[in-house]
Amino acid sequence: MKTFRIGGVHPQDNKSFSAHQPITECPLPKQAIIPLVQHIGAPAQAVIKEGDKVKVGELLAKAGGFVSANICSPVSGVVTKIGDWTDAWGAPGQAIFIDVEGDVWAPEIDRTPDLVRQCTLEPKAIIDKIAAAGIVGLGGACFPTHVKLLPPPGKKAEVLIVNGVECEPYLTCDHQLMLEKGEEIIIGIQLLMRALGIKRAIIGIEKNKPDAIAHMQKLASRVLGISVMPLNLKYPQGGEKQLIDACIGRQVPSGALPIEVGAVVDNVATVFAVYEAVLKRKPLISRVMTVTGKNVAEPGNYRVRFGTPLTDVVALAGGIPEDTGKIIGGGPMMGRAMNSIDMPANKRVSGLLFMPENESRRIESENCIRCAKCVGACPMGLEPYLLARQAELQLWDGMEAHNIMDCIECGCCTFTCPSHRPLLDYVRMGKAKVGGIIRARNAK
């Protein structure tokens, strides 16, 4: 079996807690809070006003620029407020507050369970539907999907790579989605191939999901041009540059995008959302997320409407375990500790991990011993020990020269460091600072 060539680590996957738990629908909230930033790029701009009544699927906010995404209503009810809001990481922004009344859907949305296969739309019409639906990458990056489907002049896609890897420990929502919605995912792949004008797609799945591999192989065998590639276990294989290397043996140059090597990468959840948007006229209003942890009473995979308080989702999983020392939004490697779960579900949140107290304490860091384990583990070929030291000393020019912006923040460096140094924390801080300097320079 294949994998990527540079770096990587092998953390314990800890997926058994929620693996094979069927997707459960989370009840509607009493009030939905819908942030206007749920994606990379410019905030969406509200097109409704306080006092308006909305139905499920209606447009609430339009994309605020080329790299931005629409936001459609996940609930029906009355808009009570459009105003300031702060997320669980302390980032301020704007949000739309809706008092929920029933569950009234826009009439054009096909809510039947019938599978729709036929599509006669031209590529541009498919891309327009994806943009209108507000679809973003649901693997974590939240990059607007329609932008990926519009390569810059002189670039052309050759292959679509579908990310079914889910290499982040604990998370199982993509695995379960493939088992339950495999046919829809295959049709979504065909839609994306049509939009890109290509004839080849590869679904990458790690070998710790043998049932998903078998299921998707059976479905893909009926469709010309789609294949499933089982992959060896190695984190962070779900990173798009690592997945491209694993699947087609091409390495994306420093600072470049996947289209540079003829590839477009989309997560399986994103592909499912494309199917619903194009053939069922359903915008992106919910996602499947994993709630898990070693002491969670009812770990599982839950389909949650955006705007639903995470406290409601956690209640379905049995509540917060008494010995919880840390709550992480996402998985343990790339996720971030949350100040509170008093925030709404949104396009960015793929899971909640409750870590026991004895596992959530940081071990006191020691001096770097120059062992270079972090260098060997870095999947981007960087020198994390050096970048972390430069961040400590605020040597921003040096960090830029050493390609800090190539860092994918996977956490392999911190995971492998025998001195328990918080390398990723320093690198994230430095990357944010250098990124701001670059943006300011380019704006002149």
Tab-separated table of C-alpha atoms in Angstrom:
chain	number	residue	atom	x	y	z
A	1	MET	CA	0.000	0.000	0.000
A	2	LYS	CA	1.083	3.558	-0.699
A	3	THR	CA	1.711	6.581	1.492
A	4	PHE	CA	3.460	9.945	1.251
A	5	ARG	CA	7.237	10.162	1.222
A	6	ILE	CA	8.325	12.942	3.585
A	7	GLY	CA	7.922	12.814	7.377
A	8	GLY	CA	4.793	11.784	9.213
A	9	VAL	CA	4.070	10.053	12.521
A	10	HIS	CA	1.939	7.168	13.816
A	11	PRO	CA	-0.274	8.312	16.706
A	12	GLN	CA	-2.689	5.793	18.218
A	13	ASP	CA	-5.918	6.232	16.284
A	14	ASN	CA	-8.403	5.802	19.194
A	15	LYS	CA	-11.300	5.518	16.758
A	16	SER	CA	-13.033	2.528	18.366
A	17	PHE	CA	-15.064	4.717	20.726
A	18	SER	CA	-17.262	6.176	17.984
A	19	ALA	CA	-16.471	3.975	14.962
A	20	HIS	CA	-19.531	2.343	13.355
A	21	GLN	CA	-21.937	4.403	15.420
A	22	PRO	CA	-24.770	5.270	13.014
A	23	ILE	CA	-25.279	8.917	12.159
A	24	THR	CA	-27.842	10.377	14.570
A	25	GLU	CA	-29.849	13.525	13.869
A	26	CYS	CA	-29.469	16.222	16.498
A	27	PRO	CA	-32.787	17.892	17.456
A	28	LEU	CA	-33.436	21.464	16.384
A	29	PRO	CA	-32.341	24.201	18.786
A	30	LYS	CA	-34.622	26.840	20.297
A	31	GLN	CA	-32.319	29.540	18.957
A	32	ALA	CA	-29.743	29.257	16.188
A	33	ILE	CA	-26.658	31.479	16.070
A	34	ILE	CA	-25.127	31.543	12.591
A	35	PRO	CA	-21.665	33.190	12.324
A	36	LEU	CA	-20.911	35.120	9.135
A	37	VAL	CA	-17.389	33.665	9.015
A	38	GLN	CA	-17.488	29.884	8.570
A	39	HIS	CA	-14.890	29.676	5.832
A	40	ILE	CA	-11.499	30.905	4.677
A	41	GLY	CA	-11.741	34.304	3.028
A	42	ALA	CA	-13.941	37.388	3.347
A	43	PRO	CA	-16.907	37.307	5.762
A	44	ALA	CA	-20.310	36.755	4.209
A	45	GLN	CA	-22.601	39.805	4.015
A	46	ALA	CA	-26.097	39.533	5.513
A	47	VAL	CA	-28.949	39.946	3.016
A	48	ILE	CA	-31.753	39.711	5.564
A	49	LYS	CA	-32.677	42.065	8.397
A	50	GLU	CA	-34.008	41.821	11.925
A	51	GLY	CA	-37.654	40.800	12.009
A	52	ASP	CA	-37.522	38.794	8.770
A	53	LYS	CA	-39.016	35.316	8.696
A	54	VAL	CA	-36.843	32.693	7.021
A	55	LYS	CA	-37.246	29.108	5.857
A	56	VAL	CA	-34.678	26.323	5.880
A	57	GLY	CA	-32.377	26.725	2.880
A	58	GLU	CA	-33.031	30.391	2.187
A	59	LEU	CA	-30.045	32.703	1.691
A	60	LEU	CA	-29.021	34.547	4.856
A	61	ALA	CA	-25.715	36.028	3.733
A	62	LYS	CA	-23.958	36.237	0.374
A	63	ALA	CA	-20.266	35.676	-0.280
A	64	GLY	CA	-18.261	38.797	0.538
A	65	GLY	CA	-15.719	38.316	-2.255
A	66	PHE	CA	-14.256	35.804	-4.699
A	67	VAL	CA	-12.796	33.739	-1.847
A	68	SER	CA	-15.859	33.616	0.388
A	69	ALA	CA	-19.018	31.537	0.725
A	70	ASN	CA	-22.776	31.987	0.947
A	71	ILE	CA	-24.553	31.082	4.172
A	72	CYS	CA	-28.046	29.601	3.970
A	73	SER	CA	-30.500	29.219	6.804
A	74	PRO	CA	-30.282	25.889	8.667
A	75	VAL	CA	-33.582	26.558	10.474
A	76	SER	CA	-36.912	28.319	10.028
A	77	GLY	CA	-38.019	31.141	12.254
A	78	VAL	CA	-37.599	34.843	12.964
A	79	VAL	CA	-34.352	36.801	12.718
A	80	THR	CA	-34.068	38.521	16.101
A	81	LYS	CA	-30.594	40.014	15.862
A	82	ILE	CA	-27.657	40.599	13.537
A	83	GLY	CA	-24.738	41.604	15.688
A	84	ASP	CA	-21.514	40.924	17.508
A	85	TRP	CA	-20.522	37.429	18.529
A	86	THR	CA	-17.383	35.784	19.933
A	87	ASP	CA	-16.387	32.172	19.318
A	88	ALA	CA	-14.929	29.653	21.789
A	89	TRP	CA	-11.391	30.703	20.891
A	90	GLY	CA	-12.036	34.372	21.589
A	91	ALA	CA	-12.279	35.530	17.962
A	92	PRO	CA	-14.891	38.290	17.482
A	93	GLY	CA	-17.239	38.488	14.523
A	94	GLN	CA	-20.794	39.009	13.363
A	95	ALA	CA	-23.614	36.476	13.589
A	96	ILE	CA	-27.281	36.110	12.722
A	97	PHE	CA	-29.574	35.062	15.590
A	98	ILE	CA	-32.777	33.174	14.687
A	99	ASP	CA	-35.547	32.125	17.063
A	100	VAL	CA	-36.609	28.743	15.702
A	101	GLU	CA	-40.256	28.196	14.750
A	102	GLY	CA	-41.072	24.728	13.423
A	103	ASP	CA	-39.091	23.268	10.527
A	104	VAL	CA	-40.389	24.872	7.342
A	105	TRP	CA	-38.197	24.269	4.278
A	106	ALA	CA	-37.868	26.240	1.057
A	107	PRO	CA	-40.200	24.489	-1.412
A	108	GLU	CA	-37.579	23.845	-4.107
A	109	ILE	CA	-35.503	21.536	-1.876
A	110	ASP	CA	-35.964	17.811	-2.574
A	111	ARG	CA	-36.289	16.190	0.842
A	112	THR	CA	-37.192	12.711	-0.401
A	113	PRO	CA	-34.763	9.818	0.143
A	114	ASP	CA	-34.816	9.057	-3.592
A	115	LEU	CA	-31.362	8.786	-5.161
A	116	VAL	CA	-30.915	11.118	-8.146
A	117	ARG	CA	-28.275	10.054	-10.669
A	118	GLN	CA	-28.831	11.975	-13.871
A	119	CYS	CA	-27.315	15.391	-14.462
A	120	THR	CA	-27.439	17.256	-17.766
A	121	LEU	CA	-26.048	20.527	-16.413
A	122	GLU	CA	-23.071	22.178	-18.041
A	123	PRO	CA	-19.901	22.580	-15.918
A	124	LYS	CA	-20.546	26.262	-15.200
A	125	ALA	CA	-24.077	25.525	-13.990
A	126	ILE	CA	-22.753	22.856	-11.611
A	127	ILE	CA	-20.159	25.256	-10.202
A	128	ASP	CA	-22.799	27.987	-9.836
A	129	LYS	CA	-25.024	25.622	-7.819
A	130	ILE	CA	-22.101	24.692	-5.574
A	131	ALA	CA	-21.337	28.373	-4.984
A	132	ALA	CA	-24.996	29.213	-4.303
A	133	ALA	CA	-25.181	26.389	-1.755
A	134	GLY	CA	-22.289	27.807	0.274
A	135	ILE	CA	-20.215	24.624	0.109
A	136	VAL	CA	-16.737	24.725	1.627
A	137	GLY	CA	-14.131	22.085	2.350
A	138	LEU	CA	-15.440	20.056	5.291
A	139	GLY	CA	-12.142	18.343	6.017
A	140	GLY	CA	-11.036	21.268	8.155
A	141	ALA	CA	-9.743	24.033	5.887
A	142	CYS	CA	-13.198	25.374	4.902
A	143	PHE	CA	-11.889	26.723	1.582
A	144	PRO	CA	-14.817	27.659	-0.728
A	145	THR	CA	-15.320	24.655	-3.022
A	146	HIS	CA	-16.416	26.581	-6.111
A	147	VAL	CA	-13.086	28.461	-6.106
A	148	LYS	CA	-11.189	25.148	-6.330
A	149	LEU	CA	-13.217	24.316	-9.428
A	150	LEU	CA	-12.081	27.474	-11.229
A	151	PRO	CA	-8.359	26.967	-11.936
A	152	PRO	CA	-6.327	30.090	-12.752
A	153	PRO	CA	-5.492	30.789	-16.407
A	154	GLY	CA	-3.000	28.322	-17.823
A	155	LYS	CA	-3.769	25.616	-15.241
A	156	LYS	CA	-5.892	22.539	-15.848
A	157	ALA	CA	-7.060	19.777	-13.565
A	158	GLU	CA	-6.144	16.210	-14.545
A	159	VAL	CA	-7.350	14.214	-11.560
A	160	LEU	CA	-9.792	14.625	-8.674
A	161	ILE	CA	-8.509	13.156	-5.407
A	162	VAL	CA	-11.217	12.459	-2.845
A	163	ASN	CA	-10.085	12.521	0.762
A	164	GLY	CA	-11.547	9.617	2.721
A	165	VAL	CA	-8.407	9.263	4.830
A	166	GLU	CA	-9.625	10.801	8.117
A	167	CYS	CA	-6.167	10.370	9.639
A	168	GLU	CA	-6.873	12.574	12.672
A	169	PRO	CA	-7.134	10.329	15.775
A	170	TYR	CA	-10.581	9.811	17.384
A	171	LEU	CA	-12.656	11.263	14.517
A	172	THR	CA	-14.944	8.850	12.614
A	173	CYS	CA	-17.589	11.052	10.944
A	174	ASP	CA	-16.138	10.691	7.422
A	175	HIS	CA	-15.787	6.922	7.846
A	176	GLN	CA	-19.438	6.574	8.826
A	177	LEU	CA	-20.552	8.920	6.058
A	178	MET	CA	-18.866	6.682	3.464
A	179	LEU	CA	-20.658	3.634	4.880
A	180	GLU	CA	-24.078	5.291	4.931
A	181	LYS	CA	-23.890	7.658	1.933
A	182	GLY	CA	-21.445	5.922	-0.393
A	183	GLU	CA	-23.718	6.029	-3.442
A	184	GLU	CA	-24.336	9.748	-3.037
A	185	ILE	CA	-20.585	10.323	-2.690
A	186	ILE	CA	-19.902	8.451	-5.942
A	187	ILE	CA	-22.499	10.583	-7.745
A	188	GLY	CA	-20.973	13.710	-6.183
A	189	ILE	CA	-17.595	12.645	-7.563
A	190	GLN	CA	-19.101	12.307	-11.038
A	191	LEU	CA	-20.548	15.822	-10.727
A	192	LEU	CA	-17.159	17.242	-9.773
A	193	MET	CA	-15.456	15.374	-12.625
A	194	ARG	CA	-18.011	16.864	-15.013
A	195	ALA	CA	-17.463	20.353	-13.575
A	196	LEU	CA	-13.680	20.014	-13.947
A	197	GLY	CA	-13.814	18.363	-17.368
A	198	ILE	CA	-11.722	15.366	-16.256
A	199	LYS	CA	-12.071	11.611	-16.575
A	200	ARG	CA	-10.149	10.343	-13.543
A	201	ALA	CA	-10.861	10.358	-9.800
A	202	ILE	CA	-9.150	8.542	-6.922
A	203	ILE	CA	-10.674	7.971	-3.481
A	204	GLY	CA	-7.914	7.673	-0.877
A	205	ILE	CA	-8.839	5.686	2.265
A	206	GLU	CA	-6.489	4.466	4.998
A	207	LYS	CA	-6.366	0.733	5.675
A	208	ASN	CA	-7.838	1.037	9.191
A	209	LYS	CA	-11.224	1.409	7.450
A	210	PRO	CA	-11.436	-1.930	5.567
A	211	ASP	CA	-15.239	-1.864	5.452
A	212	ALA	CA	-15.246	1.595	3.866
A	213	ILE	CA	-12.571	0.514	1.372
A	214	ALA	CA	-14.604	-2.556	0.364
A	215	HIS	CA	-17.867	-0.614	0.163
A	216	MET	CA	-16.477	2.249	-1.906
A	217	GLN	CA	-14.553	-0.155	-4.176
A	218	LYS	CA	-17.782	-2.019	-4.936
A	219	LEU	CA	-19.599	1.221	-5.780
A	220	ALA	CA	-16.690	2.701	-7.752
A	221	SER	CA	-16.318	-0.455	-9.861
A	222	ARG	CA	-19.595	0.427	-11.589
A	223	VAL	CA	-18.352	3.851	-12.728
A	224	LEU	CA	-15.734	4.463	-15.386
A	225	GLY	CA	-12.790	6.550	-14.204
A	226	ILE	CA	-13.253	6.280	-10.416
A	227	SER	CA	-10.943	4.081	-8.341
A	228	VAL	CA	-10.288	3.516	-4.639
A	229	MET	CA	-6.715	3.593	-3.352
A	230	PRO	CA	-6.092	1.897	0.025
A	231	LEU	CA	-3.322	3.707	1.878
A	232	ASN	CA	-0.950	2.787	4.682
A	233	LEU	CA	-1.582	4.441	8.039
A	234	LYS	CA	0.452	7.593	8.484
A	235	TYR	CA	-0.477	10.984	9.844
A	236	PRO	CA	-1.076	13.601	8.343
A	237	GLN	CA	-2.076	11.755	5.175
A	238	GLY	CA	-5.297	13.768	5.042
A	239	GLY	CA	-3.299	16.907	4.225
A	240	GLU	CA	-3.935	17.605	0.562
A	241	LYS	CA	-0.264	17.811	-0.413
A	242	GLN	CA	0.482	14.541	1.403
A	243	LEU	CA	-2.561	12.854	-0.140
A	244	ILE	CA	-1.539	13.934	-3.636
A	245	ASP	CA	1.920	12.465	-3.079
A	246	ALA	CA	0.441	9.218	-1.759
A	247	CYS	CA	-2.117	8.795	-4.545
A	248	ILE	CA	-0.325	9.982	-7.690
A	249	GLY	CA	3.302	10.411	-6.603
A	250	ARG	CA	3.465	14.132	-7.370
A	251	GLN	CA	4.833	16.674	-4.892
A	252	VAL	CA	3.359	20.154	-4.813
A	253	PRO	CA	6.156	22.786	-4.888
A	254	SER	CA	6.700	25.158	-1.974
A	255	GLY	CA	4.123	27.925	-1.956
A	256	ALA	CA	2.071	26.324	-4.729
A	257	LEU	CA	-1.462	24.922	-4.840
A	258	PRO	CA	-2.483	21.364	-5.848
A	259	ILE	CA	-3.608	22.574	-9.284
A	260	GLU	CA	0.104	23.167	-10.026
A	261	VAL	CA	0.469	19.376	-10.363
A	262	GLY	CA	-2.936	18.901	-12.017
A	263	ALA	CA	-4.833	17.837	-8.899
A	264	VAL	CA	-7.968	19.003	-7.104
A	265	VAL	CA	-8.625	17.569	-3.632
A	266	ASP	CA	-12.020	17.404	-1.914
A	267	ASN	CA	-13.138	15.713	1.289
A	268	VAL	CA	-15.833	12.993	1.161
A	269	ALA	CA	-18.194	15.160	3.237
A	270	THR	CA	-17.703	17.999	0.762
A	271	VAL	CA	-18.468	15.642	-2.122
A	272	PHE	CA	-21.673	14.499	-0.409
A	273	ALA	CA	-22.670	18.147	0.029
A	274	VAL	CA	-22.068	18.691	-3.713
A	275	TYR	CA	-24.471	15.833	-4.519
A	276	GLU	CA	-27.166	17.354	-2.280
A	277	ALA	CA	-26.669	20.861	-3.662
A	278	VAL	CA	-26.659	19.997	-7.355
A	279	LEU	CA	-29.217	17.187	-7.542
A	280	LYS	CA	-31.395	17.765	-4.458
A	281	ARG	CA	-31.205	21.594	-4.452
A	282	LYS	CA	-30.194	21.498	-0.786
A	283	PRO	CA	-27.622	24.040	0.409
A	284	LEU	CA	-24.985	23.287	3.034
A	285	ILE	CA	-26.932	23.686	6.292
A	286	SER	CA	-25.574	20.811	8.406
A	287	ARG	CA	-22.664	18.434	8.777
A	288	VAL	CA	-21.792	15.179	10.517
A	289	MET	CA	-19.492	15.611	13.515
A	290	THR	CA	-17.952	13.183	15.992
A	291	VAL	CA	-18.352	13.594	19.753
A	292	THR	CA	-15.890	11.309	21.487
A	293	GLY	CA	-13.377	10.649	24.241
A	294	LYS	CA	-12.309	7.774	26.441
A	295	ASN	CA	-14.876	8.593	29.114
A	296	VAL	CA	-17.739	9.964	27.007
A	297	ALA	CA	-20.927	8.054	27.855
A	298	GLU	CA	-22.407	7.893	24.340
A	299	PRO	CA	-19.672	8.686	21.805
A	300	GLY	CA	-20.998	8.859	18.286
A	301	ASN	CA	-21.462	10.611	14.965
A	302	TYR	CA	-24.152	13.271	14.855
A	303	ARG	CA	-25.683	15.255	11.994
A	304	VAL	CA	-26.047	18.759	13.322
A	305	ARG	CA	-27.714	21.814	11.812
A	306	PHE	CA	-25.418	24.829	11.845
A	307	GLY	CA	-26.327	27.244	14.602
A	308	THR	CA	-27.200	24.478	17.071
A	309	PRO	CA	-25.491	25.023	20.457
A	310	LEU	CA	-22.723	22.477	20.965
A	311	THR	CA	-24.152	21.962	24.449
A	312	ASP	CA	-27.173	20.315	22.771
A	313	VAL	CA	-24.925	17.945	20.820
A	314	VAL	CA	-22.887	17.048	23.896
A	315	ALA	CA	-26.094	16.291	25.807
A	316	LEU	CA	-26.907	13.621	23.198
A	317	ALA	CA	-23.519	12.043	23.928
A	318	GLY	CA	-24.237	11.865	27.659
A	319	GLY	CA	-22.831	15.214	28.745
A	320	ILE	CA	-19.350	16.320	29.721
A	321	PRO	CA	-17.465	13.568	31.604
A	322	GLU	CA	-16.630	14.545	35.183
A	323	ASP	CA	-12.887	14.011	34.777
A	324	THR	CA	-12.564	16.175	31.639
A	325	GLY	CA	-9.363	18.187	31.649
A	326	LYS	CA	-9.569	19.636	28.151
A	327	ILE	CA	-12.178	20.017	25.392
A	328	ILE	CA	-10.782	20.088	21.870
A	329	GLY	CA	-12.569	21.315	18.787
A	330	GLY	CA	-11.523	18.766	16.155
A	331	GLY	CA	-8.988	16.021	16.807
A	332	PRO	CA	-6.003	15.922	19.186
A	333	MET	CA	-3.361	16.693	16.547
A	334	MET	CA	-4.736	19.701	14.665
A	335	GLY	CA	-7.664	20.643	16.879
A	336	ARG	CA	-7.582	23.489	19.379
A	337	ALA	CA	-8.559	23.574	23.046
A	338	MET	CA	-11.841	25.397	23.595
A	339	ASN	CA	-12.658	27.840	26.379
A	340	SER	CA	-16.270	26.700	26.350
A	341	ILE	CA	-18.780	24.623	24.381
A	342	ASP	CA	-21.254	27.468	24.638
A	343	MET	CA	-20.990	28.150	20.926
A	344	PRO	CA	-22.903	27.010	17.820
A	345	ALA	CA	-22.039	24.212	15.443
A	346	ASN	CA	-20.765	25.517	12.110
A	347	LYS	CA	-19.008	24.432	8.932
A	348	ARG	CA	-15.620	24.355	10.688
A	349	VAL	CA	-16.402	22.000	13.604
A	350	SER	CA	-15.758	18.357	12.630
A	351	GLY	CA	-15.713	16.985	16.149
A	352	LEU	CA	-15.506	17.469	19.887
A	353	LEU	CA	-12.942	15.519	21.898
A	354	PHE	CA	-13.131	15.318	25.686
A	355	MET	CA	-9.712	14.484	27.095
A	356	PRO	CA	-9.366	13.108	30.643
A	357	GLU	CA	-7.517	15.238	33.178
A	358	ASN	CA	-4.551	12.869	33.378
A	359	GLU	CA	-3.990	13.067	29.600
A	360	SER	CA	-4.552	16.773	29.151
A	361	ARG	CA	-1.733	18.086	31.349
A	362	ARG	CA	1.304	19.368	29.514
A	363	ILE	CA	4.619	17.873	30.506
A	364	GLU	CA	7.114	20.554	31.467
A	365	SER	CA	9.312	21.345	28.476
A	366	GLU	CA	13.084	21.016	28.544
A	367	ASN	CA	15.906	22.354	26.432
A	368	CYS	CA	16.144	21.288	22.804
A	369	ILE	CA	18.694	18.448	22.494
A	370	ARG	CA	19.159	18.922	18.725
A	371	CYS	CA	17.981	15.381	18.021
A	372	ALA	CA	16.257	16.475	14.771
A	373	LYS	CA	13.253	14.201	15.370
A	374	CYS	CA	10.968	17.111	14.544
A	375	VAL	CA	12.796	17.590	11.248
A	376	GLY	CA	12.358	13.936	10.347
A	377	ALA	CA	8.670	14.040	11.279
A	378	CYS	CA	7.753	17.254	9.429
A	379	PRO	CA	5.727	16.283	6.323
A	380	MET	CA	6.594	19.605	4.687
A	381	GLY	CA	10.366	19.182	5.016
A	382	LEU	CA	10.749	22.139	7.404
A	383	GLU	CA	12.957	22.600	10.465
A	384	PRO	CA	10.462	23.085	13.320
A	385	TYR	CA	13.083	23.469	16.052
A	386	LEU	CA	14.590	26.399	14.128
A	387	LEU	CA	11.260	28.014	13.296
A	388	ALA	CA	10.143	27.762	16.934
A	389	ARG	CA	13.346	29.419	18.134
A	390	GLN	CA	13.007	32.172	15.530
A	391	ALA	CA	9.433	32.775	16.708
A	392	GLU	CA	10.654	33.057	20.310
A	393	LEU	CA	13.187	35.665	19.205
A	394	GLN	CA	10.710	37.383	16.834
A	395	LEU	CA	12.973	36.844	13.827
A	396	TRP	CA	10.147	37.169	11.314
A	397	ASP	CA	12.343	37.641	8.231
A	398	GLY	CA	14.215	34.455	9.058
A	399	MET	CA	10.979	32.537	9.470
A	400	GLU	CA	9.769	33.700	6.068
A	401	ALA	CA	13.090	32.725	4.492
A	402	HIS	CA	12.761	29.257	6.028
A	403	ASN	CA	9.309	28.775	4.424
A	404	ILE	CA	7.154	29.103	7.543
A	405	MET	CA	4.070	29.625	5.350
A	406	ASP	CA	4.415	26.035	4.086
A	407	CYS	CA	3.621	24.736	7.586
A	408	ILE	CA	0.263	22.890	7.663
A	409	GLU	CA	0.098	23.024	11.484
A	410	CYS	CA	-0.235	19.249	11.742
A	411	GLY	CA	1.506	18.959	15.107
A	412	CYS	CA	3.936	16.194	14.125
A	413	CYS	CA	6.818	18.236	15.539
A	414	THR	CA	5.284	18.592	19.000
A	415	PHE	CA	4.150	14.955	18.986
A	416	THR	CA	7.637	13.631	18.348
A	417	CYS	CA	9.707	16.026	20.524
A	418	PRO	CA	11.418	14.141	23.396
A	419	SER	CA	11.899	17.438	25.256
A	420	HIS	CA	8.140	18.142	25.173
A	421	ARG	CA	8.684	21.552	23.641
A	422	PRO	CA	5.512	23.329	22.413
A	423	LEU	CA	6.923	23.654	18.920
A	424	LEU	CA	3.569	23.974	17.165
A	425	ASP	CA	2.467	26.792	19.477
A	426	TYR	CA	5.534	28.842	18.579
A	427	VAL	CA	5.271	28.008	14.889
A	428	ARG	CA	1.563	28.948	14.765
A	429	MET	CA	2.325	32.263	16.432
A	430	GLY	CA	5.159	32.956	13.992
A	431	LYS	CA	3.142	31.878	10.978
A	432	ALA	CA	0.306	34.232	11.916
A	433	LYS	CA	2.739	37.132	12.316
A	434	VAL	CA	4.625	36.425	9.083
A	435	GLY	CA	1.361	35.957	7.204
A	436	GLY	CA	0.224	39.389	8.353
A	437	ILE	CA	3.512	40.950	7.249
A	438	ILE	CA	3.200	39.335	3.799
A	439	ARG	CA	-0.406	40.496	3.376
A	440	ALA	CA	0.508	44.048	4.379
A	441	ARG	CA	3.429	44.049	1.955
A	442	ASN	CA	1.293	42.774	-0.914
A	443	ALA	CA	-1.398	45.373	-0.239
A	444	LYS	CA	1.004	48.255	-0.884
